[in-house]
Structure formats: C-alpha cells, structure tokens
PDB file of C-alpha atoms in Angstrom:
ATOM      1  CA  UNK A  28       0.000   0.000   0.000  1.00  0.00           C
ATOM      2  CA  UNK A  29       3.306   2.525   0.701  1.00  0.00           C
ATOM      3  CA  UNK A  30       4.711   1.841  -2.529  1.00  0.00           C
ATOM      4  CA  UNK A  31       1.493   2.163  -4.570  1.00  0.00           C
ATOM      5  CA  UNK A  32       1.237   5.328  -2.848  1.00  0.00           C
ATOM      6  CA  UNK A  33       4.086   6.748  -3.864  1.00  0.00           C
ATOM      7  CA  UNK A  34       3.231   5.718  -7.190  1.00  0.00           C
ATOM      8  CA  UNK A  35       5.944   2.903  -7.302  1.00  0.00           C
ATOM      9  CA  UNK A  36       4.236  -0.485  -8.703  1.00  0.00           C
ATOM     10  CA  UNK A  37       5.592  -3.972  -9.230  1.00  0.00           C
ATOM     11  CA  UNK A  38       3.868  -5.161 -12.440  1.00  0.00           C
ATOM     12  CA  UNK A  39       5.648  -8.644 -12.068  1.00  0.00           C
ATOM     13  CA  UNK A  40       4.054 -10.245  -9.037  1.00  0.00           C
ATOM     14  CA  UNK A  41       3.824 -13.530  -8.644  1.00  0.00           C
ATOM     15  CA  UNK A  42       5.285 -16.282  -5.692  1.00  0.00           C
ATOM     16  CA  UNK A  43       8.800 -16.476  -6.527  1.00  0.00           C
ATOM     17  CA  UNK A  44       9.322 -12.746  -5.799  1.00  0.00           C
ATOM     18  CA  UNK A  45       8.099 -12.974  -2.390  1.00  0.00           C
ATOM     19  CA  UNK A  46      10.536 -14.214   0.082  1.00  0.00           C
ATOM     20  CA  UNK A  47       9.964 -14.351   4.076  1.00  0.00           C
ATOM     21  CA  UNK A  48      12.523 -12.825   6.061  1.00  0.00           C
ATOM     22  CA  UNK A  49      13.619 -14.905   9.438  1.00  0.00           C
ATOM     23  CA  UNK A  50      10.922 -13.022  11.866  1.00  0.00           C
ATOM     24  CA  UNK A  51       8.693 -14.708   9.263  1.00  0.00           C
ATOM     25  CA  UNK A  52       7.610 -11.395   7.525  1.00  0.00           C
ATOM     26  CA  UNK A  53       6.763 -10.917   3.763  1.00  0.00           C
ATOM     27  CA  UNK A  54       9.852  -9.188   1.711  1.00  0.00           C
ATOM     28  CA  UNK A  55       8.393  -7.881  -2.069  1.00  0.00           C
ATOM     29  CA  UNK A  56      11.866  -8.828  -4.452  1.00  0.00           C
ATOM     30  CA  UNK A  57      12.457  -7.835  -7.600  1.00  0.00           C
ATOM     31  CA  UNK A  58      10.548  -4.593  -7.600  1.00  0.00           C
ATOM     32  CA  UNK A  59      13.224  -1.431  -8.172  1.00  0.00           C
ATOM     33  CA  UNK A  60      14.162  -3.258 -10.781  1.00  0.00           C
ATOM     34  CA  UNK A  61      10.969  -3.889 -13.122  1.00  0.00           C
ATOM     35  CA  UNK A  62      11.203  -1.518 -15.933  1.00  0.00           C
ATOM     36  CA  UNK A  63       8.346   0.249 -17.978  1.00  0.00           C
ATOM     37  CA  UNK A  64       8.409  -2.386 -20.975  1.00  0.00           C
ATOM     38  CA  UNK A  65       5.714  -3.393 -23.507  1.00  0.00           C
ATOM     39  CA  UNK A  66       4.021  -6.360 -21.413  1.00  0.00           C
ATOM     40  CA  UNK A  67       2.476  -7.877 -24.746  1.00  0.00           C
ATOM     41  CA  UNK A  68       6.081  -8.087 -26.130  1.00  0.00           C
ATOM     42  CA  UNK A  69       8.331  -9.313 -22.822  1.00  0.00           C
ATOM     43  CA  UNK A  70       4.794 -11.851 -22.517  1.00  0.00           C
ATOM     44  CA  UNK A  71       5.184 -13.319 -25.933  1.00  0.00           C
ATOM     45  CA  UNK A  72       8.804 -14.059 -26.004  1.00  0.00           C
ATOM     46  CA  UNK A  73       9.258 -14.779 -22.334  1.00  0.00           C
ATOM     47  CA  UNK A  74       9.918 -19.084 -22.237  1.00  0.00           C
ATOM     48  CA  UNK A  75       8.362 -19.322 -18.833  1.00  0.00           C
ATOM     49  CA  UNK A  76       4.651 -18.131 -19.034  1.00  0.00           C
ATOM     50  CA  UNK A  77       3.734 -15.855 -15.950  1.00  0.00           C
ATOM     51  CA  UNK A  78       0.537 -17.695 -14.173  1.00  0.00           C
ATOM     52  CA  UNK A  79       0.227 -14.191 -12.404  1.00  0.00           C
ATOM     53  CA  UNK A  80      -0.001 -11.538 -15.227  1.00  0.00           C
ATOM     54  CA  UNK A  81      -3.812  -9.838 -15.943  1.00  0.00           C
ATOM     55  CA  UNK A  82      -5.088 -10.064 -19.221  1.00  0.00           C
ATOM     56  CA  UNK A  83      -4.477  -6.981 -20.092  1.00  0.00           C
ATOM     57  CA  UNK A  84      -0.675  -8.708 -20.636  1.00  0.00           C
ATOM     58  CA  UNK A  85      -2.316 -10.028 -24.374  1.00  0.00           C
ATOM     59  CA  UNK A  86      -2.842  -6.259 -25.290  1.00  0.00           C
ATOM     60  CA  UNK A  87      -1.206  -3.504 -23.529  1.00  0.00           C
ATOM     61  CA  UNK A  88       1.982  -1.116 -23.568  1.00  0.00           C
ATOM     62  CA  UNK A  89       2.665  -0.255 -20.064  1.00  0.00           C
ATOM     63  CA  UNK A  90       4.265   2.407 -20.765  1.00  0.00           C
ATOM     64  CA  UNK A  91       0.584   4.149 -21.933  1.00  0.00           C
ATOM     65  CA  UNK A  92      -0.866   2.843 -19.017  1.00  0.00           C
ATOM     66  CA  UNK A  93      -2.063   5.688 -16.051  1.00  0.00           C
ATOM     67  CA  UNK A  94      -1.434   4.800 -12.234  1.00  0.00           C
ATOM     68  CA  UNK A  95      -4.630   3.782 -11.608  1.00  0.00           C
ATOM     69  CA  UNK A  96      -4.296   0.905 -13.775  1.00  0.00           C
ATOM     70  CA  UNK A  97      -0.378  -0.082 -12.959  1.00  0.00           C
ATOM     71  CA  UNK A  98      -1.746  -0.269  -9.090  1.00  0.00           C
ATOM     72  CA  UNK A  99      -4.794  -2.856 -10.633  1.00  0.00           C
ATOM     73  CA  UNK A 100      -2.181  -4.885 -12.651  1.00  0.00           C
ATOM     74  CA  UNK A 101      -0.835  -5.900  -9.329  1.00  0.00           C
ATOM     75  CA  UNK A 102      -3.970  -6.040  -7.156  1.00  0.00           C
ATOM     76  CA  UNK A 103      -4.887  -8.668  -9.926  1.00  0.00           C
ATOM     77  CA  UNK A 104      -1.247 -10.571  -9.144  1.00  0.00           C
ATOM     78  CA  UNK A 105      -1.760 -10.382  -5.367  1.00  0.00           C
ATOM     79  CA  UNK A 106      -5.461 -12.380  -5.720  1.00  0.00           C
ATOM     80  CA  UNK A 107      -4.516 -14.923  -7.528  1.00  0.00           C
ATOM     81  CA  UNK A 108      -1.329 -15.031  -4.902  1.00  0.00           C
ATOM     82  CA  UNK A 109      -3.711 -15.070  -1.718  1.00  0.00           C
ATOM     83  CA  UNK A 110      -6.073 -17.834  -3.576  1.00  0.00           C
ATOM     84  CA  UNK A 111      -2.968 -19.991  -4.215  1.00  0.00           C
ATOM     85  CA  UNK A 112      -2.277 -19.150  -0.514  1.00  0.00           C
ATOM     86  CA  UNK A 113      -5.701 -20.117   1.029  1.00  0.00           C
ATOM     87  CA  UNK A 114      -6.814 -22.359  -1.171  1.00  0.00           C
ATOM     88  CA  UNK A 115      -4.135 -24.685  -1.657  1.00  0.00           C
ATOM     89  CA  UNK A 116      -3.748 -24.677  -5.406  1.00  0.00           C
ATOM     90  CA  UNK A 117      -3.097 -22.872  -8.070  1.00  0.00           C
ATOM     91  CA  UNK A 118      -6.259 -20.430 -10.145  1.00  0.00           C
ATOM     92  CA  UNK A 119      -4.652 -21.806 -13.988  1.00  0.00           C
ATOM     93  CA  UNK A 120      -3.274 -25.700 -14.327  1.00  0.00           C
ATOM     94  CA  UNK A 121       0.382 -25.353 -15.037  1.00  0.00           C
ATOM     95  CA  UNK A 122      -0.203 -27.563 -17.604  1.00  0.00           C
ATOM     96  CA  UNK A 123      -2.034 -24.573 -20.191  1.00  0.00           C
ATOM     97  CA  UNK A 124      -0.257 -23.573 -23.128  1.00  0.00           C
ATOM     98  CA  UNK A 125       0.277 -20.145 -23.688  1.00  0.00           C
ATOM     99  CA  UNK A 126      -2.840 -19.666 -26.090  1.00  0.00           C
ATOM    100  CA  UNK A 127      -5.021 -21.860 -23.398  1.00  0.00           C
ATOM    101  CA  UNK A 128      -3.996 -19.409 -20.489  1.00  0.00           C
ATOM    102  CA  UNK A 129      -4.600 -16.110 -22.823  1.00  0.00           C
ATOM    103  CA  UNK A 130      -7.970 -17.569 -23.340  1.00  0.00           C
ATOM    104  CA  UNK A 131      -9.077 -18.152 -19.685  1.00  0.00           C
ATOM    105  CA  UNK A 132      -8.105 -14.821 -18.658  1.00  0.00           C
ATOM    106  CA  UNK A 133      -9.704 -13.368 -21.579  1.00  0.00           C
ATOM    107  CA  UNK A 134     -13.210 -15.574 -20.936  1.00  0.00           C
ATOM    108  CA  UNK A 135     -12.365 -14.057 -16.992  1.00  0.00           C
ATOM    109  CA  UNK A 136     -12.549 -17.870 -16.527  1.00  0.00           C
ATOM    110  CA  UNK A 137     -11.769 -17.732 -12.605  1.00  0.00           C
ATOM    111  CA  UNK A 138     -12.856 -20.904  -9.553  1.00  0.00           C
ATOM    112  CA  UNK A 139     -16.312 -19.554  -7.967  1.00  0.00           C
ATOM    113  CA  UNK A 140     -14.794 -18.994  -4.938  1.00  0.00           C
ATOM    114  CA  UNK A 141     -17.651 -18.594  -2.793  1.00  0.00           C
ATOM    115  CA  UNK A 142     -18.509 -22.167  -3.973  1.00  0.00           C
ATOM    116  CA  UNK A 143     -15.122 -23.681  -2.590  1.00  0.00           C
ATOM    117  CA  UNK A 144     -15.550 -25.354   0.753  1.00  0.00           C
ATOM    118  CA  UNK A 145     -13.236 -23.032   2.918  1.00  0.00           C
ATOM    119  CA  UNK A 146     -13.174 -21.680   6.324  1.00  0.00           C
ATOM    120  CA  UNK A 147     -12.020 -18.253   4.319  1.00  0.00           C
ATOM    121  CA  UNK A 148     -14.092 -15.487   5.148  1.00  0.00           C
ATOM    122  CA  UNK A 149     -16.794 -14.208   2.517  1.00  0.00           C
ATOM    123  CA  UNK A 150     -15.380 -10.972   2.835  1.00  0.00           C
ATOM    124  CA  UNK A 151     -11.668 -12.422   1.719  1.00  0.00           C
ATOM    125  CA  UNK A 152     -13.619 -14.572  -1.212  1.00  0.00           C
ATOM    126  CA  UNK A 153     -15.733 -11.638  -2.418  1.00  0.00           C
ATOM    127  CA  UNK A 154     -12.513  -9.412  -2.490  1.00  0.00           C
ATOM    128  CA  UNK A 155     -10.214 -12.383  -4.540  1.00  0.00           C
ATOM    129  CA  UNK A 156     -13.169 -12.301  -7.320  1.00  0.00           C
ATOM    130  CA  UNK A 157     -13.262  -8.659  -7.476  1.00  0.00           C
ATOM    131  CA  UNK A 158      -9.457  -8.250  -8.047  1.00  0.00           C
ATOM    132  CA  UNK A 159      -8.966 -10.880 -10.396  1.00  0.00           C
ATOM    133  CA  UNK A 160     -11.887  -9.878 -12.786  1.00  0.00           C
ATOM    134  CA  UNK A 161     -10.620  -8.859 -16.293  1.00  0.00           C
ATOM    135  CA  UNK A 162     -12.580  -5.410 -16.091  1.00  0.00           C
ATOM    136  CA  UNK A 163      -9.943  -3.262 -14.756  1.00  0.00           C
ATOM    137  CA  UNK A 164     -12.366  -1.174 -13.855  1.00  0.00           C
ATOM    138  CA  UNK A 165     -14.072  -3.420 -11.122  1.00  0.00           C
ATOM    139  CA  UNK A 166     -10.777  -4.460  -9.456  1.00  0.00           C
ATOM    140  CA  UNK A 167      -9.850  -3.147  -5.966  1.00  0.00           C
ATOM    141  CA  UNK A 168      -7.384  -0.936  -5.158  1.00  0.00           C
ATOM    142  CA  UNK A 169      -4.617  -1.506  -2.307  1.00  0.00           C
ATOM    143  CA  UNK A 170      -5.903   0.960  -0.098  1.00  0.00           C
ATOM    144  CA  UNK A 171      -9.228  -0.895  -1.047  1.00  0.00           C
ATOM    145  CA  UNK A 172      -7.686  -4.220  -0.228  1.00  0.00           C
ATOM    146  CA  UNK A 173      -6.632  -2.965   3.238  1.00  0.00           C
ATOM    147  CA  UNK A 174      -9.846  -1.277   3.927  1.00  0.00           C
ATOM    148  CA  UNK A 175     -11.604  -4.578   3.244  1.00  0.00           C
ATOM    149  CA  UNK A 176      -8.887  -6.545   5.471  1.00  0.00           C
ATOM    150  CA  UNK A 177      -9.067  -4.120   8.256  1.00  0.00           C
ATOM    151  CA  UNK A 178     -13.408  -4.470   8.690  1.00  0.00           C
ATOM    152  CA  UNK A 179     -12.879  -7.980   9.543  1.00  0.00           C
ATOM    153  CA  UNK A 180      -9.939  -7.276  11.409  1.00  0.00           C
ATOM    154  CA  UNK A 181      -7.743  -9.229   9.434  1.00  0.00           C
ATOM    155  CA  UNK A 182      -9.290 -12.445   9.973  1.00  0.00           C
ATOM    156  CA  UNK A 183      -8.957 -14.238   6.958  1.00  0.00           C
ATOM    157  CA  UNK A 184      -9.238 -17.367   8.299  1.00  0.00           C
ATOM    158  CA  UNK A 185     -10.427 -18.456  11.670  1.00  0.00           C
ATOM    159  CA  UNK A 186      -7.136 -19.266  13.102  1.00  0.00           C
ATOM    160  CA  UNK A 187      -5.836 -16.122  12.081  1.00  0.00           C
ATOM    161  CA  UNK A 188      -3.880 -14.102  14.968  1.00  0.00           C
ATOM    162  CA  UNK A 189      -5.732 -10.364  14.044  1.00  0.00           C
ATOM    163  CA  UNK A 190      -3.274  -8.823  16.977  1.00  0.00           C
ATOM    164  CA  UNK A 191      -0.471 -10.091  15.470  1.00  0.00           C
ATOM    165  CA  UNK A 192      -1.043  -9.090  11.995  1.00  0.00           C
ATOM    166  CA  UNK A 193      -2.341  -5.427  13.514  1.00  0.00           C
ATOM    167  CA  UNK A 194       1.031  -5.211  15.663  1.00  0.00           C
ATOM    168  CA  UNK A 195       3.292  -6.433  12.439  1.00  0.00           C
ATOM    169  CA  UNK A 196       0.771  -3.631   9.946  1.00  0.00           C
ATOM    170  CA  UNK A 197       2.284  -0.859  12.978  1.00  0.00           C
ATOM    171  CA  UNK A 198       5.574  -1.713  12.796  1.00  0.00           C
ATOM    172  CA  UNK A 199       6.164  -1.156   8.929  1.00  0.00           C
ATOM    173  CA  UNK A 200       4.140   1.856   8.884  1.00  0.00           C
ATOM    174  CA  UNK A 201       6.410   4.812   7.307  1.00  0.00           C
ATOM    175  CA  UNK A 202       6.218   7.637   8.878  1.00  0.00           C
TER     176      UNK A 202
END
C-alpha cells in the first residue's frame, strides 16, 4: 500500500518474488528493478509463461498505461497469490499452453470462490473475485484491499492471529 502510494508499482508479481525474512515477515523482491516495458512483447517471447499476469498482458503497452491501472495490474497478481495461498492450489493448471492461459483470462474464466468449501471469510472470497476480474475497472485498489482486510480485522481465516497481523501492519508503517 506505501509503494502504490508513492506511485511505485511492481507489475511482475507472482510467488517467486516474495521471500519471508527470518521473523517470518513478507519481503516484495524484484521490484526497483521492473522496468516500464511493452508487457504484450516481454509476454510473448518470455519461455516461462507468468501464471500471475492480468489479461491486459495479451494487449497492452505499459508504458501508456495511467497509475490507476499499474496499481490494478498488481492487485490482480496479489489475488490470484492469496487464492494460491488459502486455497491450496493454483487459479490456472500449469499444464495450459500459452494460447489456453490467454484464453481463460480473456473468458475471466476464474474458480467460484464462494462455492469452494473453505473456512475463508466471505469478505476475503468476495474481495479475490473482485481483483482478479478482467474489467480493470471493477478491481480493488490496495488501499481498497486494506480497507476490506481491516473491517474484519484481518481475519482471513479463523485461526488467524488479528493482533499479530495489527502489531506487524504498525511496525512497517512509514512515517
């Protein structure tokens, strides 16, 4: 939420750029040094397809895009993250080709994740579909994201420790 504030966005998230630090905490990699490139051309002659990228990938220059939409590109990265994280498995089979995972994204072929037996709170579920839908325009924002998050007190999941996650949130806040 800093970062996007600040108007500094990642554009590449996906698992392997999150690493967790010996206190257990989540450490962003890889993000000072994303440049402004043509997604539809680094997409098409990448050799290892990115599971994580919005569909906007097929079509876009990044370099026309405004903020509002860099910030989206990742809020659409980080659901498909936190469904792989809750969930257990991954939104797209590994197995696609490249044409097969254009054309999912581009159907907005997603899980119905209110229909997935989970202890994950509607409010988490409802805010996965909206950030992974391919209207840009219906995706959540970070400070959205946290908003969300913060009404249920961070309680994703029934085990969750909310004071812990509030005390960690209060530490990293810049000041």
């Amino acid at each position: 939420r800093y970062l996007h504030s600040n108007q500094m966005y990642h554009l590449d998230l996906k698992p392997s750029n999150i690493l967790i630090d010996e206190d257990g905490s989540p450490i962003i990699t890889d993000y000072f040094n994303r440049k402004l490139v043509d997604l539809k051309y680094t997409f098409s002659n990448q050799s290892e397809l990115s599971f994580y990228s919005p569909p906007e990938q097929y079509t876009l220059n990044i370099r026309s895009c405004d903020q509002m939409l860099r910030e989206k590109i990742d809020s659409f990265s980080f659901s498909l993250i936190l469904f792989e994280l809750l969930f257990g498995r991954p939104v797209f089979n590994r197995h696609l080709s490249s044409d097969e995972l254009q054309d999912h994204l581009t159907a907005n072929y997603r899980p119905n994740v209110m229909s997935i037996t989970s202890d994950v709170n509607p409010v988490v579920r409802e805010l996965i579909q909206q950030c992974w839908d391919k209207d840009t325009l219906k995706r959540l924002q970070f400070y959205e994201i946290y908003q969300k998050l913060k009404g249920i007190n961070f309680k994703i999941t029934p085990n969750v420790d909310s004071e812990m996650i509030i005390r960690y949130i209060d530490s990293k806040k810049m000041n």
